[in-house]
N, CA, C and O atoms as CSV, one atom per row, in Angstrom:
chain,resi,resn,atom,element,x,y,z
A,1,MET,N,N,0.822,-1.186,0.000
A,1,MET,CA,C,0.000,0.000,0.000
A,1,MET,C,C,0.867,1.250,0.000
A,1,MET,O,O,0.542,2.230,-0.671
A,2,THR,N,N,1.950,1.226,0.735
A,2,THR,CA,C,2.847,2.373,0.777
A,2,THR,C,C,3.447,2.638,-0.598
A,2,THR,O,O,3.593,3.792,-1.000
A,3,ALA,N,N,3.795,1.581,-1.317
A,3,ALA,CA,C,4.381,1.744,-2.648
A,3,ALA,C,C,3.400,2.401,-3.603
A,3,ALA,O,O,3.801,3.212,-4.439
A,4,GLN,N,N,2.112,2.064,-3.492
A,4,GLN,CA,C,1.116,2.670,-4.365
A,4,GLN,C,C,0.974,4.156,-4.069
A,4,GLN,O,O,0.883,4.970,-4.988
A,5,ILE,N,N,0.954,4.502,-2.818
A,5,ILE,CA,C,0.833,5.914,-2.447
A,5,ILE,C,C,2.059,6.672,-2.923
A,5,ILE,O,O,1.940,7.770,-3.466
A,6,THR,N,N,3.229,6.099,-2.724
A,6,THR,CA,C,4.461,6.742,-3.146
A,6,THR,C,C,4.491,6.920,-4.662
A,6,THR,O,O,4.865,7.983,-5.157
A,7,ALA,N,N,4.102,5.887,-5.394
A,7,ALA,CA,C,4.081,5.987,-6.853
A,7,ALA,C,C,3.101,7.058,-7.303
A,7,ALA,O,O,3.384,7.810,-8.235
A,8,GLY,N,N,1.947,7.131,-6.644
A,8,GLY,CA,C,0.969,8.168,-6.975
A,8,GLY,C,C,1.500,9.553,-6.681
A,8,GLY,O,O,1.256,10.491,-7.440
A,9,ALA,N,N,2.227,9.687,-5.578
A,9,ALA,CA,C,2.805,10.979,-5.224
A,9,ALA,C,C,3.858,11.397,-6.238
A,9,ALA,O,O,3.946,12.570,-6.602
A,10,VAL,N,N,4.653,10.441,-6.693
A,10,VAL,CA,C,5.675,10.746,-7.699
A,10,VAL,C,C,5.018,11.183,-8.995
A,10,VAL,O,O,5.459,12.146,-9.622
A,11,THR,N,N,3.961,10.482,-9.402
A,11,THR,CA,C,3.245,10.846,-10.624
A,11,THR,C,C,2.659,12.243,-10.502
A,11,THR,O,O,2.763,13.046,-11.429
A,12,ALA,N,N,2.044,12.537,-9.361
A,12,ALA,CA,C,1.465,13.866,-9.147
A,12,ALA,C,C,2.549,14.929,-9.181
A,12,ALA,O,O,2.340,16.010,-9.731
A,13,ARG,N,N,3.712,14.633,-8.594
A,13,ARG,CA,C,4.800,15.602,-8.580
A,13,ARG,C,C,5.309,15.839,-9.996
A,13,ARG,O,O,5.607,16.976,-10.362
A,14,ARG,N,N,5.412,14.775,-10.802
A,14,ARG,CA,C,5.857,14.941,-12.191
A,14,ARG,C,C,4.889,15.823,-12.964
A,14,ARG,O,O,5.301,16.686,-13.738
A,15,ARG,N,N,3.597,15.596,-12.747
A,15,ARG,CA,C,2.602,16.409,-13.450
A,15,ARG,C,C,2.702,17.868,-13.033
A,15,ARG,O,O,2.610,18.762,-13.875
A,16,SER,N,N,2.890,18.118,-11.737
A,16,SER,CA,C,2.917,19.495,-11.262
A,16,SER,C,C,4.167,20.229,-11.720
A,16,SER,O,O,4.130,21.444,-11.915
A,17,THR,N,N,5.273,19.514,-11.895
A,17,THR,CA,C,6.499,20.170,-12.335
A,17,THR,C,C,6.617,20.204,-13.848
A,17,THR,O,O,7.500,20.870,-14.389
A,18,GLY,N,N,5.740,19.496,-14.530
A,18,GLY,CA,C,5.781,19.487,-15.984
A,18,GLY,C,C,6.871,18.597,-16.542
A,18,GLY,O,O,7.256,18.749,-17.702
A,19,SER,N,N,7.375,17.674,-15.747
A,19,SER,CA,C,8.437,16.778,-16.200
A,19,SER,C,C,7.880,15.791,-17.217
A,19,SER,O,O,6.880,15.120,-16.963
A,20,THR,N,N,8.528,15.710,-18.357
A,20,THR,CA,C,8.112,14.757,-19.384
A,20,THR,C,C,9.238,13.786,-19.696
A,20,THR,O,O,9.298,13.227,-20.791
A,21,SER,N,N,10.133,13.584,-18.728
A,21,SER,CA,C,11.295,12.746,-18.986
A,21,SER,C,C,10.930,11.279,-19.162
A,21,SER,O,O,11.612,10.564,-19.896
A,22,THR,N,N,9.874,10.817,-18.511
A,22,THR,CA,C,9.466,9.428,-18.672
A,22,THR,C,C,8.019,9.374,-19.119
A,22,THR,O,O,7.175,10.140,-18.655
A,23,MET,N,N,7.758,8.463,-20.016
A,23,MET,CA,C,6.405,8.293,-20.528
A,23,MET,C,C,5.702,7.221,-19.711
A,23,MET,O,O,6.330,6.258,-19.270
A,24,ALA,N,N,4.426,7.383,-19.512
A,24,ALA,CA,C,3.655,6.396,-18.767
A,24,ALA,C,C,3.703,5.054,-19.482
A,24,ALA,O,O,3.718,4.997,-20.712
A,25,ARG,N,N,3.728,3.979,-18.708
A,25,ARG,CA,C,3.753,2.652,-19.317
A,25,ARG,C,C,2.398,2.342,-19.923
A,25,ARG,O,O,1.361,2.682,-19.353
A,26,HIS,N,N,2.410,1.695,-21.083
A,26,HIS,CA,C,1.178,1.328,-21.765
A,26,HIS,C,C,1.462,0.149,-22.680
A,26,HIS,O,O,2.615,-0.238,-22.872
A,27,ASP,N,N,0.418,-0.411,-23.235
A,27,ASP,CA,C,0.605,-1.537,-24.152
A,27,ASP,C,C,0.130,-1.193,-25.558
A,27,ASP,O,O,-0.251,-2.082,-26.320
A,28,TYR,N,N,0.149,0.076,-25.903
A,28,TYR,CA,C,-0.234,0.499,-27.242
A,28,TYR,C,C,0.946,0.358,-28.193
A,28,TYR,O,O,2.090,0.613,-27.817
A,29,ASP,N,N,0.663,-0.047,-29.421
A,29,ASP,CA,C,1.654,0.031,-30.482
A,29,ASP,C,C,1.461,1.397,-31.116
A,29,ASP,O,O,0.536,1.601,-31.903
A,30,LEU,N,N,2.325,2.318,-30.775
A,30,LEU,CA,C,2.150,3.695,-31.221
A,30,LEU,C,C,2.268,3.784,-32.739
A,30,LEU,O,O,3.018,3.023,-33.351
A,31,PRO,N,N,1.529,4.715,-33.349
A,31,PRO,CA,C,1.572,4.849,-34.809
A,31,PRO,C,C,2.935,5.349,-35.277
A,31,PRO,O,O,3.691,5.948,-34.511
A,32,ALA,N,N,3.230,5.094,-36.534
A,32,ALA,CA,C,4.516,5.503,-37.103
A,32,ALA,C,C,4.683,7.018,-37.083
A,32,ALA,O,O,5.801,7.521,-36.968
A,33,ASP,N,N,3.579,7.743,-37.195
A,33,ASP,CA,C,3.642,9.204,-37.211
A,33,ASP,C,C,3.371,9.796,-35.825
A,33,ASP,O,O,2.758,10.857,-35.706
A,34,TYR,N,N,3.833,9.104,-34.781
A,34,TYR,CA,C,3.584,9.501,-33.401
A,34,TYR,C,C,4.041,10.933,-33.117
A,34,TYR,O,O,3.273,11.737,-32.588
A,35,GLU,N,N,5.288,11.252,-33.468
A,35,GLU,CA,C,5.830,12.588,-33.183
A,35,GLU,C,C,5.004,13.680,-33.857
A,35,GLU,O,O,4.730,14.716,-33.252
A,36,GLN,N,N,4.610,13.450,-35.100
A,36,GLN,CA,C,3.807,14.432,-35.826
A,36,GLN,C,C,2.450,14.610,-35.156
A,36,GLN,O,O,1.967,15.733,-35.017
A,37,ARG,N,N,1.832,13.503,-34.740
A,37,ARG,CA,C,0.532,13.581,-34.073
A,37,ARG,C,C,0.629,14.331,-32.752
A,37,ARG,O,O,-0.279,15.083,-32.398
A,38,VAL,N,N,1.726,14.132,-32.020
A,38,VAL,CA,C,1.904,14.845,-30.756
A,38,VAL,C,C,1.991,16.339,-31.031
A,38,VAL,O,O,1.366,17.140,-30.336
A,39,GLN,N,N,2.759,16.712,-32.035
A,39,GLN,CA,C,2.905,18.128,-32.367
A,39,GLN,C,C,1.584,18.735,-32.831
A,39,GLN,O,O,1.286,19.886,-32.513
A,40,GLU,N,N,0.788,17.969,-33.583
A,40,GLU,CA,C,-0.493,18.470,-34.078
A,40,GLU,C,C,-1.582,18.410,-33.014
A,40,GLU,O,O,-2.632,19.036,-33.157
A,41,GLY,N,N,-1.330,17.657,-31.950
A,41,GLY,CA,C,-2.320,17.533,-30.883
A,41,GLY,C,C,-3.427,16.543,-31.192
A,41,GLY,O,O,-4.531,16.677,-30.664
A,42,THR,N,N,-3.158,15.543,-32.043
A,42,THR,CA,C,-4.194,14.582,-32.425
A,42,THR,C,C,-4.004,13.208,-31.780
A,42,THR,O,O,-4.713,12.264,-32.130
A,43,MET,N,N,-3.060,13.081,-30.845
A,43,MET,CA,C,-2.851,11.782,-30.197
A,43,MET,C,C,-4.049,11.389,-29.347
A,43,MET,O,O,-4.361,10.202,-29.249
A,44,SER,N,N,-4.721,12.340,-28.737
A,44,SER,CA,C,-5.899,12.021,-27.925
A,44,SER,C,C,-6.956,11.342,-28.781
A,44,SER,O,O,-7.586,10.376,-28.349
A,45,GLU,N,N,-7.149,11.841,-29.983
A,45,GLU,CA,C,-8.106,11.237,-30.916
A,45,GLU,C,C,-7.670,9.816,-31.284
A,45,GLU,O,O,-8.501,8.911,-31.359
A,46,TRP,N,N,-6.369,9.622,-31.514
A,46,TRP,CA,C,-5.860,8.297,-31.853
A,46,TRP,C,C,-6.091,7.323,-30.710
A,46,TRP,O,O,-6.535,6.196,-30.933
A,47,TYR,N,N,-5.787,7.757,-29.464
A,47,TYR,CA,C,-6.012,6.896,-28.297
A,47,TYR,C,C,-7.487,6.537,-28.161
A,47,TYR,O,O,-7.813,5.397,-27.832
A,48,THR,N,N,-8.381,7.485,-28.407
A,48,THR,CA,C,-9.818,7.224,-28.316
A,48,THR,C,C,-10.229,6.155,-29.319
A,48,THR,O,O,-10.962,5.228,-28.972
A,49,HIS,N,N,-9.765,6.275,-30.553
A,49,HIS,CA,C,-10.080,5.277,-31.581
A,49,HIS,C,C,-9.497,3.912,-31.220
A,49,HIS,O,O,-10.149,2.885,-31.410
A,50,GLU,N,N,-8.275,3.902,-30.702
A,50,GLU,CA,C,-7.626,2.644,-30.331
A,50,GLU,C,C,-8.387,1.952,-29.197
A,50,GLU,O,O,-8.578,0.736,-29.235
A,51,ARG,N,N,-8.822,2.717,-28.188
A,51,ARG,CA,C,-9.588,2.119,-27.086
A,51,ARG,C,C,-10.916,1.577,-27.582
A,51,ARG,O,O,-11.342,0.504,-27.155
A,52,ALA,N,N,-11.582,2.305,-28.482
A,52,ALA,CA,C,-12.856,1.832,-29.039
A,52,ALA,C,C,-12.646,0.551,-29.845
A,52,ALA,O,O,-13.462,-0.368,-29.778
A,53,LYS,N,N,-11.554,0.491,-30.605
A,53,LYS,CA,C,-11.249,-0.712,-31.384
A,53,LYS,C,C,-11.006,-1.899,-30.465
A,53,LYS,O,O,-11.515,-2.993,-30.713
A,54,ARG,N,N,-10.232,-1.691,-29.405
A,54,ARG,CA,C,-9.952,-2.783,-28.468
A,54,ARG,C,C,-11.221,-3.278,-27.787
A,54,ARG,O,O,-11.402,-4.480,-27.594
A,55,GLN,N,N,-12.099,-2.348,-27.424
A,55,GLN,CA,C,-13.355,-2.751,-26.784
A,55,GLN,C,C,-14.201,-3.560,-27.757
A,55,GLN,O,O,-14.786,-4.574,-27.374
A,56,ALA,N,N,-14.272,-3.126,-29.004
A,56,ALA,CA,C,-15.058,-3.847,-30.008
A,56,ALA,C,C,-14.483,-5.240,-30.254
A,56,ALA,O,O,-15.231,-6.183,-30.508
A,57,LEU,N,N,-13.162,-5.373,-30.181
A,57,LEU,CA,C,-12.539,-6.679,-30.380
A,57,LEU,C,C,-12.803,-7.620,-29.210
A,57,LEU,O,O,-12.852,-8.836,-29.397
A,58,ARG,N,N,-12.972,-7.078,-28.012
A,58,ARG,CA,C,-13.261,-7.916,-26.845
A,58,ARG,C,C,-14.704,-8.400,-26.841
A,58,ARG,O,O,-15.019,-9.421,-26.231
A,59,GLN,N,N,-15.571,-7.676,-27.513
A,59,GLN,CA,C,-16.985,-8.022,-27.535
A,59,GLN,C,C,-17.306,-8.765,-28.827
A,59,GLN,O,O,-16.509,-8.771,-29.765
A,60,ASP,N,N,-18.461,-9.381,-28.867
A,60,ASP,CA,C,-18.892,-10.109,-30.060
A,60,ASP,C,C,-19.602,-9.124,-30.986
A,60,ASP,O,O,-20.829,-9.032,-30.983
A,61,THR,N,N,-18.819,-8.388,-31.779
A,61,THR,CA,C,-19.381,-7.378,-32.673
A,61,THR,C,C,-19.061,-7.723,-34.123
A,61,THR,O,O,-18.201,-8.559,-34.397
A,62,GLN,N,N,-19.749,-7.083,-35.031
A,62,GLN,CA,C,-19.475,-7.269,-36.454
A,62,GLN,C,C,-18.062,-6.794,-36.781
A,62,GLN,O,O,-17.370,-7.406,-37.595
A,63,PHE,N,N,-17.638,-5.706,-36.147
A,63,PHE,CA,C,-16.283,-5.202,-36.368
A,63,PHE,C,C,-15.254,-6.265,-36.006
A,63,PHE,O,O,-14.287,-6.477,-36.737
A,64,GLU,N,N,-15.467,-6.934,-34.870
A,64,GLU,CA,C,-14.534,-7.971,-34.418
A,64,GLU,C,C,-14.442,-9.084,-35.448
A,64,GLU,O,O,-13.349,-9.568,-35.740
A,65,LYS,N,N,-15.576,-9.494,-36.001
A,65,LYS,CA,C,-15.583,-10.569,-36.999
A,65,LYS,C,C,-14.863,-10.141,-38.275
A,65,LYS,O,O,-14.078,-10.905,-38.837
A,66,GLU,N,N,-15.133,-8.920,-38.729
A,66,GLU,CA,C,-14.490,-8.429,-39.947
A,66,GLU,C,C,-12.991,-8.231,-39.739
A,66,GLU,O,O,-12.188,-8.568,-40.610
A,67,TYR,N,N,-12.620,-7.685,-38.587
A,67,TYR,CA,C,-11.208,-7.415,-38.294
A,67,TYR,C,C,-10.406,-8.706,-38.217
A,67,TYR,O,O,-9.339,-8.808,-38.822
A,68,THR,N,N,-10.905,-9.685,-37.483
A,68,THR,CA,C,-10.169,-10.947,-37.364
A,68,THR,C,C,-10.159,-11.702,-38.692
A,68,THR,O,O,-9.177,-12.373,-39.009
A,69,GLY,N,N,-11.232,-11.603,-39.468
A,69,GLY,CA,C,-11.261,-12.235,-40.787
A,69,GLY,C,C,-10.255,-11.609,-41.727
A,69,GLY,O,O,-9.539,-12.314,-42.439
A,70,LEU,N,N,-10.198,-10.279,-41.734
A,70,LEU,CA,C,-9.244,-9.571,-42.583
A,70,LEU,C,C,-7.820,-9.885,-42.153
A,70,LEU,O,O,-6.942,-10.104,-42.988
A,71,ARG,N,N,-7.598,-9.906,-40.851
A,71,ARG,CA,C,-6.259,-10.216,-40.348
A,71,ARG,C,C,-5.833,-11.624,-40.775
A,71,ARG,O,O,-4.683,-11.839,-41.156
A,72,GLY,N,N,-6.760,-12.577,-40.710
A,72,GLY,CA,C,-6.466,-13.943,-41.136
A,72,GLY,C,C,-6.136,-14.021,-42.611
A,72,GLY,O,O,-5.217,-14.736,-43.009
A,73,ARG,N,N,-6.890,-13.281,-43.434
A,73,ARG,CA,C,-6.622,-13.273,-44.876
A,73,ARG,C,C,-5.251,-12.676,-45.174
A,73,ARG,O,O,-4.516,-13.185,-46.020
A,74,ILE,N,N,-4.913,-11.601,-44.480
A,74,ILE,CA,C,-3.608,-10.965,-44.698
A,74,ILE,C,C,-2.484,-11.912,-44.300
A,74,ILE,O,O,-1.483,-12.026,-45.007
A,75,GLU,N,N,-2.649,-12.594,-43.163
A,75,GLU,CA,C,-1.621,-13.541,-42.731
A,75,GLU,C,C,-1.464,-14.685,-43.730
A,75,GLU,O,O,-0.345,-15.127,-43.988
A,76,ARG,N,N,-2.574,-15.171,-44.296
A,76,ARG,CA,C,-2.487,-16.241,-45.294
A,76,ARG,C,C,-1.798,-15.751,-46.564
A,76,ARG,O,O,-1.013,-16.483,-47.167
A,77,LEU,N,N,-2.090,-14.507,-46.975
A,77,LEU,CA,C,-1.426,-13.943,-48.153
A,77,LEU,C,C,0.074,-13.810,-47.926
A,77,LEU,O,O,0.870,-14.115,-48.813
A,78,LEU,N,N,0.456,-13.357,-46.740
A,78,LEU,CA,C,1.880,-13.224,-46.439
A,78,LEU,C,C,2.568,-14.578,-46.410
A,78,LEU,O,O,3.701,-14.716,-46.872
A,79,ASP,N,N,1.884,-15.575,-45.867
A,79,ASP,CA,C,2.458,-16.923,-45.841
A,79,ASP,C,C,2.630,-17.477,-47.249
A,79,ASP,O,O,3.563,-18.237,-47.507
A,80,ALA,N,N,1.738,-17.103,-48.158
A,80,ALA,CA,C,1.783,-17.617,-49.522
A,80,ALA,C,C,2.696,-16.807,-50.433
A,80,ALA,O,O,2.999,-17.249,-51.541
A,81,ALA,N,N,3.137,-15.639,-49.998
A,81,ALA,CA,C,3.985,-14.792,-50.837
A,81,ALA,C,C,5.306,-15.496,-51.118
A,81,ALA,O,O,5.866,-16.159,-50.245
A,82,SER,N,N,5.794,-15.347,-52.337
A,82,SER,CA,C,7.012,-16.057,-52.735
A,82,SER,C,C,8.224,-15.626,-51.912
A,82,SER,O,O,9.176,-16.394,-51.772
A,83,GLU,N,N,8.203,-14.418,-51.369
A,83,GLU,CA,C,9.329,-13.944,-50.568
A,83,GLU,C,C,9.385,-14.626,-49.208
A,83,GLU,O,O,10.438,-14.646,-48.569
A,84,THR,N,N,8.268,-15.182,-48.760
A,84,THR,CA,C,8.237,-15.771,-47.420
A,84,THR,C,C,8.212,-17.287,-47.431
A,84,THR,O,O,8.314,-17.917,-46.378
A,85,VAL,N,N,8.076,-17.876,-48.602
A,85,VAL,CA,C,8.009,-19.335,-48.706
A,85,VAL,C,C,9.177,-19.812,-49.561
A,85,VAL,O,O,9.425,-19.277,-50.641
A,86,ASP,N,N,9.887,-20.814,-49.074
A,86,ASP,CA,C,10.983,-21.382,-49.856
A,86,ASP,C,C,10.408,-22.156,-51.035
A,86,ASP,O,O,9.569,-23.041,-50.864
A,87,ILE,N,N,10.871,-21.813,-52.232
A,87,ILE,CA,C,10.412,-22.490,-53.441
A,87,ILE,C,C,11.572,-23.300,-53.993
A,87,ILE,O,O,12.644,-22.763,-54.270
A,88,GLU,N,N,11.347,-24.590,-54.150
A,88,GLU,CA,C,12.380,-25.450,-54.718
A,88,GLU,C,C,12.161,-25.537,-56.217
A,88,GLU,O,O,11.056,-25.826,-56.675
A,89,ARG,N,N,13.205,-25.289,-56.972
A,89,ARG,CA,C,13.098,-25.339,-58.436
A,89,ARG,C,C,14.010,-26.378,-58.986
A,89,ARG,O,O,14.063,-26.572,-60.200
């Protein structure tokens, strides 16, 4: 319990001092244009879309079915590509 309070106090202190030396831990695969999005101020929108996508994937939705189906097709295409499969001639 003490560690949680201490960690919270450190986080609050970082926010109050404006320290950006360390980024919060997360499990997002950040987009390739991350730096540009930060400068434009559109990362909040990206995070919102990413959270909505993750929620839809956890639930039994049409999006989840289409997304996993598309992902499966792409993986099969990559497996079948001549660059990824050894061809004996």
